[in-house]
Amino acid sequence: MAKPMSSLILLLISILFVTSSLSSPVTYDVVSLGAKADGKTDSTQAFLAAWTKSCGSTEAATIYVPQGRFLLGKVEFKGECKNNDITVRIDGTLVSPSDYNVIGNADNWIVFEHVDGVSINGGTLDGQGTGLWTCKKTGKSCPSGATTLEFSNSNNIVINGLTSLNSQMFHIVINGCNNVKAQGVKVSASGNSPNTDGIHVQSSSGVAILNSRIGTGDDCVSIGPGTTNLWIENVACGPGHGISVGSLGKEQEEAGVQNVTVKTVTFTGTENGVRIKSWGRPSSGFARNILFQHAIMNNVQNPIVIDQNYCPDEENCPGQASGVKISDVTFQDIHGTSATEVGVKFDCSSENPCSGITLDDVKLTYQNKAAEASCSHADGSASGFVQPNSCLV
Ligand SMILES: *[C@@H]1O[C@H](CO)[C@@H](O)[C@H](O)[C@H]1NC(C)=O
């Protein structure tokens, strides 16, 4: 009796095994497609081969990058794909070419375009940007630099537990996308690295940036024209230039920014905390329904700032007023220390004054005394405890 019973169990187990392997997604290991984990051999073709197979699969597919360092040139992962469930699981590090000229004139290093349902899980991207930053600082003619990772015109994207180091330019760009979740992202670059924004979002809707830590030389998060329904929560920023809506209003015809929530963020030693910034020149742009809530400022130069007179190098804008209309912006539960006297600055457009600005439960100190507030063309109200005293009218 014992023998037939155990054969039956064995049979059942094999049936289970076969069916489960049939339904689990196909996996393409880049090493089995020729990638080398030595940090020196160009593995671009192996990654592209893994993409071609995954994108062409009619079932869910996984690209697997094991531990080690993989040298990659510029790579474009393009859709449309035959499935909408591709996972890129990375245990190792992707390294850009050590000579910054190789990708320095490309817009981006790693780009996903026209894809739907792509998730990146884990991994480190090393942009090796320090050489280019040095070049830029010495005023020599240098390439402008590549964004490390860009998702362009894509939907239903997850970026989970990814680390981006020392990008040449922006670290991560979300452009023209719908429904993107970036969580547990770590960005790290020197506080004086030029134009190395952590995460830049533009022309996108339904983007969430959660539980992330961003230290870099420019904005931790920058929010460009055409961004709607953006949610940022539980982010630590510093060093860097803070979380910024803008720059807006560079173009005459420009999409607005609407419905942005920035919640539970800590700024440490940053140039700005929460900011809205527009060029001082005509534009159809706008920013409305913006909530900055539960922020802690640790020694931040400009903790709360609206600047509508941005005019770098005083070119093409002197004497002009910003066309960008800023309205319905709430600053709620914002506490901490300012590194300058003026902790709250609203420098709005003379032609399109800010309206519906709300300060609620704000306490900012400078050298253990109340910080100051400065207002220009700013209309709104204050409630709860507000220090510095509101200058809104
Ligand atoms: C605002 O954006 C959030 C996501 O960040 C979304 O859940 C909410 O529905 C949006 N509100 C409106 C009025 O569109």
XYZ file of C-alpha atoms in Angstrom, residues 165-374:
210
model
C 24.753 57.817 -7.939
C 26.651 60.769 -9.404
C 24.585 61.444 -12.494
C 26.123 63.691 -15.159
C 22.889 65.746 -15.223
C 19.399 64.960 -13.853
C 19.238 61.596 -12.076
C 15.695 60.487 -12.946
C 13.256 62.124 -15.383
C 9.563 61.269 -15.741
C 8.333 62.886 -18.943
C 4.953 62.441 -20.615
C 3.910 59.569 -18.345
C 0.768 58.413 -16.540
C 0.641 56.461 -13.306
C 4.215 56.232 -12.057
C 5.224 55.094 -8.588
C 8.783 55.724 -7.405
C 9.419 54.377 -3.938
C 12.445 53.672 -1.802
C 14.572 55.598 -4.275
C 17.975 56.834 -3.192
C 19.777 59.609 -5.023
C 23.272 60.599 -4.061
C 25.595 63.191 -5.582
C 27.784 65.946 -4.199
C 26.074 69.106 -2.903
C 27.990 71.205 -5.417
C 27.403 69.064 -8.499
C 25.751 71.184 -11.226
C 22.242 70.423 -12.626
C 22.003 67.051 -10.945
C 18.287 67.248 -10.002
C 17.138 64.136 -8.151
C 13.773 63.441 -9.772
C 12.308 65.720 -12.440
C 8.653 65.331 -13.413
C 7.018 67.056 -16.373
C 3.996 66.639 -18.667
C 2.903 63.743 -16.477
C -0.100 62.784 -14.389
C -0.525 60.461 -11.425
C 3.117 60.328 -10.354
C 3.891 59.347 -6.730
C 7.310 59.699 -5.112
C 7.370 57.924 -1.763
C 9.790 56.983 1.022
C 12.872 58.307 -0.732
C 16.144 59.946 0.197
C 17.646 62.505 -2.131
C 20.949 64.309 -1.648
C 22.305 66.170 -4.657
C 23.580 69.478 -6.091
C 20.316 70.810 -7.547
C 16.587 70.341 -6.815
C 15.746 67.160 -4.902
C 12.507 67.062 -6.875
C 11.685 69.510 -9.668
C 8.186 69.784 -11.028
C 7.960 71.071 -14.566
C 5.126 72.325 -16.804
C 2.218 69.980 -17.463
C 2.484 68.079 -14.169
C -0.884 67.160 -12.617
C -1.970 64.909 -9.734
C 1.516 64.546 -8.244
C 1.956 63.063 -4.768
C 5.237 63.296 -2.841
C 5.364 61.786 0.633
C 8.032 60.914 3.149
C 11.101 62.271 1.418
C 14.373 63.367 2.995
C 16.101 66.102 0.985
C 19.629 67.392 1.464
C 22.024 68.519 0.366
C 20.210 70.106 -2.568
C 17.990 72.970 -3.687
C 14.777 71.630 -2.166
C 11.483 70.625 -3.747
C 10.557 73.059 -6.475
C 7.564 73.648 -8.685
C 9.339 75.154 -11.678
C 10.943 76.728 -13.324
C 7.634 77.587 -14.988
C 6.850 80.202 -17.614
C 9.949 79.886 -19.724
C 7.771 79.375 -22.799
C 5.030 81.693 -23.984
C 2.651 78.756 -24.557
C 2.989 76.387 -21.644
C 0.904 73.779 -19.805
C 0.165 74.470 -16.145
C 0.867 72.568 -12.943
C -2.145 71.433 -10.941
C -2.974 69.336 -7.878
C 0.390 68.715 -6.241
C 0.758 67.366 -2.682
C 4.119 67.454 -0.919
C 3.756 65.821 2.462
C 6.053 64.820 5.325
C 9.387 65.982 3.992
C 12.578 66.877 5.824
C 15.028 69.382 4.417
C 18.541 69.416 5.828
C 21.026 72.145 4.914
C 19.312 72.834 1.616
C 19.253 76.066 -0.392
C 15.439 76.080 -0.473
C 12.721 74.129 1.245
C 9.430 74.275 -0.630
C 9.478 76.591 -3.628
C 7.502 77.751 -6.640
C 9.592 79.469 -9.261
C 8.730 81.144 -12.557
C 10.525 83.167 -15.168
C 9.739 86.872 -15.188
C 8.281 86.980 -18.664
C 4.975 86.432 -20.501
C 3.533 82.911 -20.449
C 0.247 81.022 -20.388
C 1.559 78.801 -17.565
C 0.042 78.473 -14.099
C 0.401 76.628 -10.780
C -2.696 75.896 -8.717
C -3.968 73.624 -5.960
C -0.612 72.966 -4.366
C -0.301 71.670 -0.792
C 2.936 71.648 1.191
C 2.193 69.856 4.459
C 4.199 68.567 7.430
C 7.688 69.775 6.571
C 10.701 70.052 8.820
C 13.384 72.605 7.949
C 16.870 72.091 9.349
C 19.038 75.132 8.638
C 17.466 75.859 5.243
C 18.413 79.099 3.458
C 14.937 79.816 2.013
C 12.435 77.516 3.734
C 9.272 78.841 2.046
C 9.649 80.710 -1.220
C 7.695 81.838 -4.261
C 9.960 83.550 -6.787
C 8.346 84.847 -9.960
C 11.238 87.002 -11.053
C 13.641 84.317 -12.176
C 15.779 85.735 -14.960
C 19.147 84.020 -15.196
C 21.880 86.187 -16.676
C 19.231 88.945 -17.020
C 18.565 87.797 -20.578
C 15.230 88.061 -22.425
C 13.269 89.089 -19.347
C 14.493 92.283 -17.627
C 11.642 94.622 -16.759
C 8.966 92.053 -17.603
C 6.395 90.469 -15.305
C 5.732 86.744 -15.138
C 2.629 85.551 -16.966
C 2.374 82.547 -14.651
C -0.656 82.714 -12.357
C -0.070 81.098 -8.956
C -3.164 80.349 -6.901
C -4.473 78.182 -4.080
C -1.204 77.210 -2.461
C -1.231 76.021 1.163
C 1.738 75.798 3.521
C 0.633 73.796 6.542
C 2.554 72.529 9.567
C 5.996 73.697 8.537
C 8.519 73.995 11.335
C 12.217 74.459 11.842
C 15.198 76.685 11.309
C 16.053 79.140 8.573
C 19.708 79.788 7.719
C 18.844 83.375 6.666
C 16.679 86.134 8.193
C 13.879 85.806 5.663
C 12.183 82.458 6.232
C 9.075 83.163 4.158
C 9.354 84.991 0.844
C 6.515 85.563 -1.609
C 7.847 87.526 -4.564
C 4.920 87.264 -6.968
C 4.182 88.655 -10.410
C 3.070 92.302 -10.545
C 0.749 91.468 -13.440
C -0.573 88.179 -12.031
C -0.438 88.502 -8.249
C -0.464 85.281 -6.240
C -3.902 84.546 -4.798
C -5.296 82.118 -2.268
C -1.991 81.607 -0.473
C -2.558 80.044 2.963
C -0.147 79.803 5.880
C -1.364 77.496 8.615
C 0.701 76.452 11.628
C 4.124 77.642 10.538
C 7.055 78.249 12.842
C 10.428 79.234 11.462
C 13.268 80.640 13.500
C 16.541 82.265 12.561
C 19.300 82.216 15.180
C 16.738 81.358 17.888
C 14.521 84.345 17.022
C 11.479 84.569 14.787
C 12.458 84.594 11.113
C 11.082 87.359 8.857
C 8.535 87.299 6.058
C 8.543 89.320 2.884
